[in-house]
Amino acid sequence: MSTASWPAARPSPPALAIDRDASLRDYNSFGLPATARTLVHITSDADVRRLLAHPEHGRAPKLVLGGGSNLILSRDPQAVVLRVEVRGRRLVAERPDAWIVEAGAGERWHDVVAWTLDQGWPGLENLALIPGTVGAAPVQNIGAYGLELKDRFESLDAVDLVTGRSVTLDARACAFGYRDSVFKHDAADGGLAGKSLITRVRLRLPRPWAPVLGYLDLERKMSESGQTAPDARTIFDWVCAIRRAKLPDPAQIGNVGSFFKNPIVSAEQCRDIIGRDPEIVHYPMPDGSVKLAAGWLIDACGWKGKSVGRAGVYERQALVLVNRGGASGAEVVTLARAIQESVYGRFGIRLEPEPVIV
Ligand code: EPU
């Protein structure tokens, strides 16, 4: 009789958390109704690999959901929805030239900004109160008040959604642009959209700290308060106050922040437009092109405060579309198209949506 025994049982890995027929209403900041047939909660790189090995869902198309603050659900997603819930924040390195901090992709962006300031590592204050998660920040290279994520970016970790391999990408590999990155482009376009899931982001906060104050709204705060050398905490408070005055809080009024990108036109095109509309708000870019304020264009077409069904244009900032209560994704898309058409009709400019429309 054999005396061989079974190998000692290894502790089995925790099972994947999978919800069936899950409502996505609380998982998108516009508060749009949609249902995921399958919703998988991802808390680690290993969870992604477990999902890829799953007999039913492993090879299915996938939709990565961060804080849902840059997403318009126009219908139920025909994909397995991955909700990124990777947590954690830590100081990775304290170098003479910078603090390097790391945060899990599922952390709330604003909480990380506030935490770095509390720890005495300033540098993110201009990006306070931007809704959404850390993992979504590089996807659209979030930016506000003269600073973009790319200006504070060190590297990120992501998992390949086909092979399950973990990779680290630097800024070059992320190909950041204005509200743009490699994660917004399809494979056909050399991009990684739908191909990888960001799990952790590392930020570089330069030492010594220097304020970023060029933006008009911040200059106004400086002259109002008489402070010529505000510290990072003061800038954080100013940015929060400016945003609260202009932008709706998604916890109260569903929205995704700016709905359209500010269009960039050539200097000739801009001269043409200024000839017809001398008031147009525009900013010259370093390469000679000109960025136009999409909010101004939409406002000039008379959209501020208007609605299509239960989707509307915010009263205090025409670049922001809002949920007036119970809006459907289709209503938002109809409103967005109507705005695009009227801006094109009057100015000959095509506005490009900032959020991903599913
Ligand atoms: N304007 C109008 N009418 C409006 C809205 C704006 O005339 O209804 C004019 C303003 O008076 C101002 C100009 O347009 O002269 C620009 O407006 P604002 O300074 O509010 O900034 P924005 O261009 O509308 C951008 C970002 C915001 C970011 C702010 C501050 C984009 C698409 N949006 O908005 O980002 O917070 O600058 O840096 O680049 C976001 O991406 O979700 C977002 C909120």
Coordinates of C-alpha atoms and ligand atoms in Angstrom, one line a residue:
M1 CA 0.0 0.0 0.0
S2 CA 1.3 3.4 -0.9
T3 CA 2.2 5.8 1.9
A4 CA 2.3 8.8 -0.4
S5 CA 0.2 11.6 0.9
W6 CA -1.4 14.5 -0.9
P7 CA 0.7 17.7 -1.0
A8 CA -0.2 20.1 1.8
A9 CA -3.2 22.2 0.6
R10 CA -2.2 25.7 -0.3
P11 CA -4.5 28.5 0.8
S12 CA -6.8 29.1 -2.1
P13 CA -6.7 32.6 -3.6
P14 CA -9.6 34.8 -2.7
A15 CA -12.4 34.4 -5.3
L16 CA -13.1 37.2 -7.7
A17 CA -15.9 39.5 -6.6
I18 CA -18.4 39.4 -9.5
D19 CA -21.9 41.0 -9.5
R20 CA -24.6 40.1 -12.0
D21 CA -27.0 42.6 -13.6
A22 CA -25.4 45.4 -11.6
S23 CA -26.7 48.9 -11.8
L24 CA -24.0 51.4 -12.9
R25 CA -26.0 54.5 -11.9
D26 CA -23.9 55.0 -8.8
Y27 CA -20.7 54.3 -10.7
N28 CA -20.8 57.1 -13.2
S29 CA -20.7 60.7 -12.1
F30 CA -23.4 61.8 -14.6
G31 CA -25.8 59.4 -12.7
L32 CA -26.9 57.7 -16.0
P33 CA -28.9 54.5 -15.8
A34 CA -27.2 51.5 -17.3
T35 CA -26.8 47.9 -16.3
A36 CA -23.7 45.7 -16.5
R37 CA -24.5 42.0 -17.1
T38 CA -21.2 41.3 -15.4
L39 CA -19.4 43.6 -13.1
V40 CA -16.0 42.5 -11.7
H41 CA -14.4 44.3 -8.7
I42 CA -10.6 44.6 -9.3
T43 CA -8.5 45.1 -6.2
S44 CA -5.1 44.0 -7.5
D45 CA -3.1 42.9 -10.5
A46 CA -3.8 39.3 -9.5
D47 CA -7.5 39.9 -9.8
V48 CA -7.0 40.9 -13.4
R49 CA -5.1 37.6 -14.1
R50 CA -7.8 35.7 -12.3
L51 CA -10.4 37.3 -14.5
L52 CA -8.4 36.5 -17.7
A53 CA -8.2 32.8 -16.6
H54 CA -12.0 32.8 -15.9
P55 CA -13.7 30.2 -18.2
E56 CA -16.7 32.4 -19.0
H57 CA -15.4 36.0 -18.8
G58 CA -11.7 35.6 -19.5
R59 CA -11.9 36.3 -23.3
A60 CA -15.0 38.6 -23.3
P61 CA -14.7 42.3 -24.3
K62 CA -13.9 44.4 -21.3
L63 CA -14.8 48.0 -20.2
V64 CA -12.6 49.5 -17.5
L65 CA -14.5 51.8 -15.1
G66 CA -12.6 54.1 -12.8
G67 CA -14.6 56.7 -10.9
G68 CA -16.9 57.0 -14.0
S69 CA -16.3 60.7 -14.1
N70 CA -15.2 60.8 -17.7
L71 CA -17.8 58.4 -19.1
I72 CA -21.2 58.8 -20.8
L73 CA -23.2 55.5 -20.8
S74 CA -25.5 55.9 -23.7
R75 CA -26.7 52.3 -23.3
D76 CA -25.9 49.1 -21.4
P77 CA -22.3 48.2 -22.0
Q78 CA -21.9 45.1 -24.1
A79 CA -18.8 44.1 -22.2
V80 CA -17.7 42.8 -18.9
V81 CA -17.3 45.9 -16.7
L82 CA -14.2 46.1 -14.6
R83 CA -14.5 48.4 -11.6
V84 CA -11.0 49.4 -10.5
E85 CA -10.7 49.3 -6.7
V86 CA -6.9 49.1 -6.2
R87 CA -6.2 51.1 -3.0
G88 CA -3.1 52.4 -1.2
R89 CA -0.9 55.5 -0.9
R90 CA 2.7 55.8 0.0
L91 CA 5.9 57.8 -0.3
V92 CA 8.1 55.9 -2.7
A93 CA 11.2 58.1 -2.5
E94 CA 12.4 61.4 -1.0
R95 CA 15.0 62.7 -3.4
P96 CA 16.8 66.0 -3.3
D97 CA 14.9 67.1 -6.4
A98 CA 11.4 65.6 -5.7
W99 CA 9.1 63.5 -3.6
I100 CA 7.8 60.5 -5.4
V101 CA 4.4 59.3 -4.2
E102 CA 2.4 56.4 -5.4
A103 CA -1.4 55.8 -5.2
G104 CA -3.6 52.9 -6.1
A105 CA -5.8 53.5 -9.2
G106 CA -9.0 53.2 -7.2
E107 CA -8.1 56.0 -4.8
R108 CA -10.1 59.2 -5.1
W109 CA -7.9 61.8 -6.9
H110 CA -8.9 64.7 -4.6
D111 CA -8.2 62.6 -1.5
V112 CA -4.7 62.0 -2.7
V113 CA -4.1 65.7 -3.5
A114 CA -5.3 66.6 0.1
W115 CA -3.2 63.8 1.6
T116 CA 0.0 64.9 -0.1
L117 CA -0.5 68.5 1.2
D118 CA -1.2 67.2 4.7
Q119 CA 2.0 65.2 4.6
G120 CA 4.0 68.3 3.6
W121 CA 4.5 67.3 -0.1
P122 CA 3.0 70.1 -2.1
G123 CA 2.7 70.3 -5.9
L124 CA -0.8 69.0 -6.8
E125 CA -2.8 71.9 -5.3
N126 CA -3.8 73.3 -8.7
L127 CA -5.5 69.9 -9.4
A128 CA -7.7 70.0 -6.3
L129 CA -11.3 68.9 -6.4
I130 CA -11.1 67.2 -9.9
P131 CA -13.7 64.4 -9.7
G132 CA -12.7 60.8 -10.4
T133 CA -10.0 58.3 -9.5
V134 CA -6.2 58.2 -9.6
G135 CA -6.4 55.6 -12.4
A136 CA -8.5 57.9 -14.6
A137 CA -6.1 60.9 -14.2
P138 CA -3.5 59.8 -16.7
V139 CA -6.1 58.5 -19.2
Q140 CA -7.2 62.0 -20.0
N141 CA -4.2 63.8 -18.6
I142 CA -6.4 65.8 -16.2
G143 CA -5.6 69.5 -16.0
A144 CA -6.7 72.7 -14.4
Y145 CA -5.4 76.2 -13.5
G146 CA -2.2 76.0 -15.4
L147 CA -1.1 72.5 -14.5
E148 CA -1.6 69.1 -16.1
L149 CA -1.1 65.6 -14.7
K150 CA 1.8 65.1 -17.1
D151 CA 3.7 67.9 -15.3
R152 CA 3.7 65.8 -12.1
F153 CA 3.9 62.3 -13.6
E154 CA 6.6 59.8 -12.8
S155 CA 5.3 56.5 -14.1
L156 CA 2.4 54.1 -13.8
D157 CA 1.7 50.3 -13.5
A158 CA -0.8 48.6 -15.7
V159 CA -1.9 45.1 -16.5
D160 CA -2.2 43.9 -20.1
L161 CA -5.8 42.8 -20.5
V162 CA -4.9 40.0 -22.9
T163 CA -1.7 38.5 -21.5
G164 CA -2.2 39.5 -17.9
R165 CA 1.4 40.8 -17.7
S166 CA 2.2 43.8 -15.5
V167 CA 4.1 46.6 -17.1
T168 CA 5.4 50.0 -16.0
L169 CA 5.0 52.9 -18.4
D170 CA 6.9 56.3 -18.3
A171 CA 5.5 59.6 -19.6
R172 CA 6.9 59.0 -23.1
A173 CA 5.0 55.7 -23.3
C174 CA 1.8 57.4 -22.1
A175 CA 2.0 59.9 -25.0
F176 CA 0.2 62.6 -23.0
G177 CA -1.5 65.5 -24.9
Y178 CA -4.2 68.0 -24.1
R179 CA -6.9 65.8 -22.4
D180 CA -5.3 62.9 -24.2
S181 CA -3.0 59.9 -23.8
V182 CA -2.2 56.5 -25.3
F183 CA -5.1 55.1 -23.3
K184 CA -7.7 57.0 -25.3
H185 CA -6.5 55.6 -28.7
D186 CA -7.4 52.3 -30.3
A187 CA -4.8 49.6 -31.2
A188 CA -5.3 50.5 -34.9
D189 CA -4.1 54.0 -33.9
G190 CA -1.1 52.7 -31.9
G191 CA -3.0 53.1 -28.7
L192 CA -3.9 51.0 -25.6
A193 CA -7.7 51.8 -25.3
G194 CA -9.4 48.7 -23.8
K195 CA -6.1 46.9 -23.8
S196 CA -4.7 47.7 -20.4
L197 CA -5.9 48.4 -16.9
I198 CA -4.0 51.0 -14.8
T199 CA -3.4 49.8 -11.3
R200 CA -1.0 52.4 -9.7
V201 CA 0.3 55.8 -10.5
R202 CA 3.5 57.5 -9.3
L203 CA 3.7 61.3 -9.1
R204 CA 6.8 63.5 -8.9
L205 CA 6.4 66.5 -6.7
P206 CA 9.4 68.8 -7.5
R207 CA 11.6 70.3 -4.7
P208 CA 11.9 73.1 -4.0
W209 CA 8.2 73.7 -4.5
A210 CA 7.2 76.6 -6.8
P211 CA 3.7 77.9 -7.2
V212 CA 1.9 77.8 -10.5
L213 CA -0.1 81.0 -10.6
G214 CA -0.4 82.1 -14.3
Y215 CA -4.1 81.3 -14.6
L216 CA -6.4 84.3 -14.7
D217 CA -8.7 83.1 -12.0
L218 CA -5.8 82.6 -9.6
E219 CA -4.3 86.0 -10.5
R220 CA -7.7 87.5 -9.6
K221 CA -7.6 85.7 -6.2
M222 CA -4.1 87.1 -5.6
S223 CA -5.2 90.7 -6.2
E224 CA -8.4 90.3 -4.2
S225 CA -6.5 88.9 -1.2
G226 CA -3.4 91.1 -1.6
Q227 CA -1.3 87.9 -1.2
T228 CA 1.7 88.0 -3.5
A229 CA 3.4 84.8 -2.3
P230 CA 0.6 82.3 -1.5
D231 CA 1.6 78.9 -0.1
A232 CA 0.4 75.6 -1.5
R233 CA -2.4 75.4 1.1
T234 CA -3.7 78.8 0.1
I235 CA -3.6 77.9 -3.6
F236 CA -5.5 74.6 -2.8
D237 CA -8.2 76.6 -1.0
W238 CA -8.4 79.1 -3.9
V239 CA -8.8 76.4 -6.5
C240 CA -11.5 74.7 -4.4
A241 CA -13.4 78.0 -4.0
I242 CA -13.1 78.8 -7.8
R243 CA -14.3 75.3 -8.8
R244 CA -17.2 75.3 -6.3
A245 CA -18.3 78.7 -7.7
K246 CA -18.3 77.6 -11.3
L247 CA -18.7 73.8 -11.5
P248 CA -21.5 71.6 -10.1
D249 CA -20.6 69.0 -7.5
P250 CA -21.3 65.6 -9.1
A251 CA -22.6 64.4 -5.7
Q252 CA -25.5 66.8 -6.1
I253 CA -25.8 67.4 -9.8
G254 CA -24.7 64.7 -12.2
N255 CA -21.9 65.8 -14.6
V256 CA -18.5 64.9 -16.0
G257 CA -16.8 68.3 -15.8
S258 CA -16.0 69.9 -19.1
F259 CA -18.0 68.0 -21.8
F260 CA -16.0 69.3 -24.8
K261 CA -12.3 69.9 -25.3
N262 CA -11.3 73.5 -26.0
P263 CA -10.7 73.4 -29.7
I264 CA -7.3 74.3 -31.2
V265 CA -7.3 76.2 -34.5
S266 CA -4.6 77.7 -36.7
A267 CA -3.6 81.3 -36.3
E268 CA -5.3 82.1 -39.7
Q269 CA -8.5 80.4 -38.7
C270 CA -8.5 82.4 -35.4
R271 CA -7.9 85.7 -37.2
D272 CA -10.9 84.9 -39.4
I273 CA -13.1 84.1 -36.4
I274 CA -11.9 87.2 -34.4
G275 CA -12.8 89.3 -37.5
R276 CA -16.3 88.2 -37.1
D277 CA -16.5 87.9 -33.3
P278 CA -13.9 90.2 -31.7
E279 CA -15.0 89.1 -28.2
I280 CA -14.0 85.4 -28.6
V281 CA -12.0 84.1 -25.7
H282 CA -8.7 82.6 -27.1
Y283 CA -5.2 81.7 -25.9
P284 CA -2.2 81.6 -28.1
M285 CA -0.3 78.3 -27.9
P286 CA 3.5 78.0 -28.0
D287 CA 3.5 76.4 -31.4
G288 CA 1.6 79.3 -33.0
S289 CA -1.9 77.7 -32.9
V290 CA -4.7 79.1 -30.8
K291 CA -6.9 77.5 -28.2
L292 CA -10.5 78.7 -28.1
A293 CA -12.7 78.6 -25.0
A294 CA -15.4 76.1 -26.0
G295 CA -17.5 77.4 -23.1
W296 CA -17.5 80.8 -24.7
L297 CA -18.5 79.4 -28.1
I298 CA -21.4 77.4 -26.6
D299 CA -22.5 80.4 -24.5
A300 CA -22.4 82.6 -27.6
C301 CA -24.8 80.2 -29.3
G302 CA -27.3 80.7 -26.4
W303 CA -27.1 77.3 -24.8
K304 CA -26.4 78.3 -21.2
G305 CA -29.2 77.1 -19.0
K306 CA -31.0 75.3 -21.8
S307 CA -32.2 71.6 -21.7
V308 CA -33.0 68.7 -24.0
G309 CA -35.3 66.5 -22.0
R310 CA -33.6 66.0 -18.6
A311 CA -30.1 66.8 -19.8
G312 CA -29.1 70.4 -19.6
V313 CA -26.3 73.0 -20.0
Y314 CA -25.1 74.3 -16.6
E315 CA -26.2 77.8 -15.8
R316 CA -22.8 79.0 -14.6
Q317 CA -20.5 77.3 -17.1
A318 CA -21.7 76.4 -20.6
L319 CA -18.9 73.8 -21.1
V320 CA -20.5 71.6 -18.5
L321 CA -23.6 69.4 -19.3
V322 CA -25.7 68.3 -16.3
N323 CA -28.3 65.8 -15.3
R324 CA -31.4 67.7 -14.3
G325 CA -32.7 64.5 -12.7
G326 CA -33.3 61.2 -14.3
A327 CA -31.6 62.0 -17.6
S328 CA -30.8 59.1 -20.0
G329 CA -27.6 58.7 -21.8
A330 CA -29.5 59.1 -25.1
E331 CA -30.7 62.5 -24.0
V332 CA -27.2 63.6 -23.1
V333 CA -25.9 62.5 -26.6
T334 CA -28.8 64.3 -28.3
L335 CA -28.0 67.5 -26.4
A336 CA -24.3 67.2 -27.1
R337 CA -25.0 66.7 -30.9
A338 CA -27.3 69.8 -31.0
I339 CA -24.6 71.9 -29.3
Q340 CA -22.0 70.6 -31.8
E341 CA -24.2 71.5 -34.7
S342 CA -25.0 75.0 -33.6
V343 CA -21.3 75.8 -32.8
Y344 CA -20.3 74.4 -36.2
G345 CA -23.1 76.3 -37.9
R346 CA -22.0 79.6 -36.4
F347 CA -18.2 79.3 -36.1
G348 CA -17.3 76.4 -38.5
I349 CA -15.6 74.6 -35.5
R350 CA -16.2 71.0 -34.6
L351 CA -16.3 70.5 -30.8
E352 CA -14.8 67.2 -29.7
P353 CA -16.3 65.5 -26.6
E354 CA -13.9 65.1 -23.7
P355 CA -15.5 62.0 -22.0
V356 CA -15.6 58.6 -23.5
I357 CA -19.1 57.8 -24.9
V358 CA -20.1 54.1 -24.6
Ligands
EPU1 N1 -16.7 81.2 -20.7 C1 -17.8 81.8 -21.2 N2 -19.0 81.3 -20.9 C2 -19.1 80.1 -20.3 C3 -18.0 79.4 -19.9 C4 -16.7 79.9 -20.1 O1 -17.7 82.9 -21.7 O2 -20.3 79.6 -20.2 C5 -15.4 81.8 -20.9 C6 -14.8 82.2 -19.5 O3 -15.3 83.5 -19.2 C7 -13.3 82.2 -19.7 C8 -13.1 81.1 -20.7 O4 -14.4 80.8 -21.3 O5 -12.9 83.4 -20.2 C9 -12.6 79.8 -20.1 O6 -13.4 79.4 -19.1 P1 -12.7 78.7 -17.7 O7 -11.6 79.5 -17.3 O8 -13.9 78.4 -16.8 O9 -12.1 77.4 -18.2 P2 -12.5 76.3 -19.4 O10 -11.7 76.6 -20.6 O11 -14.0 76.4 -19.5 C10 -10.7 74.5 -18.7 C11 -10.8 73.1 -18.4 C12 -11.3 72.7 -17.1 C13 -10.5 73.4 -16.0 C14 -10.4 74.9 -16.3 C15 -9.5 75.6 -15.4 C16 -11.0 72.0 -20.6 C17 -11.9 71.3 -21.6 N3 -11.5 72.4 -19.5 O12 -12.1 75.0 -18.7 O13 -11.3 71.3 -16.9 O14 -10.9 73.2 -14.7 O15 -10.0 75.2 -17.7 O16 -8.2 75.3 -15.8 O17 -9.8 72.2 -20.9 C18 -12.5 69.3 -17.1 O18 -11.6 69.0 -18.0 O19 -13.4 68.6 -16.8 C19 -12.4 70.6 -16.5 C20 -13.3 71.1 -15.7

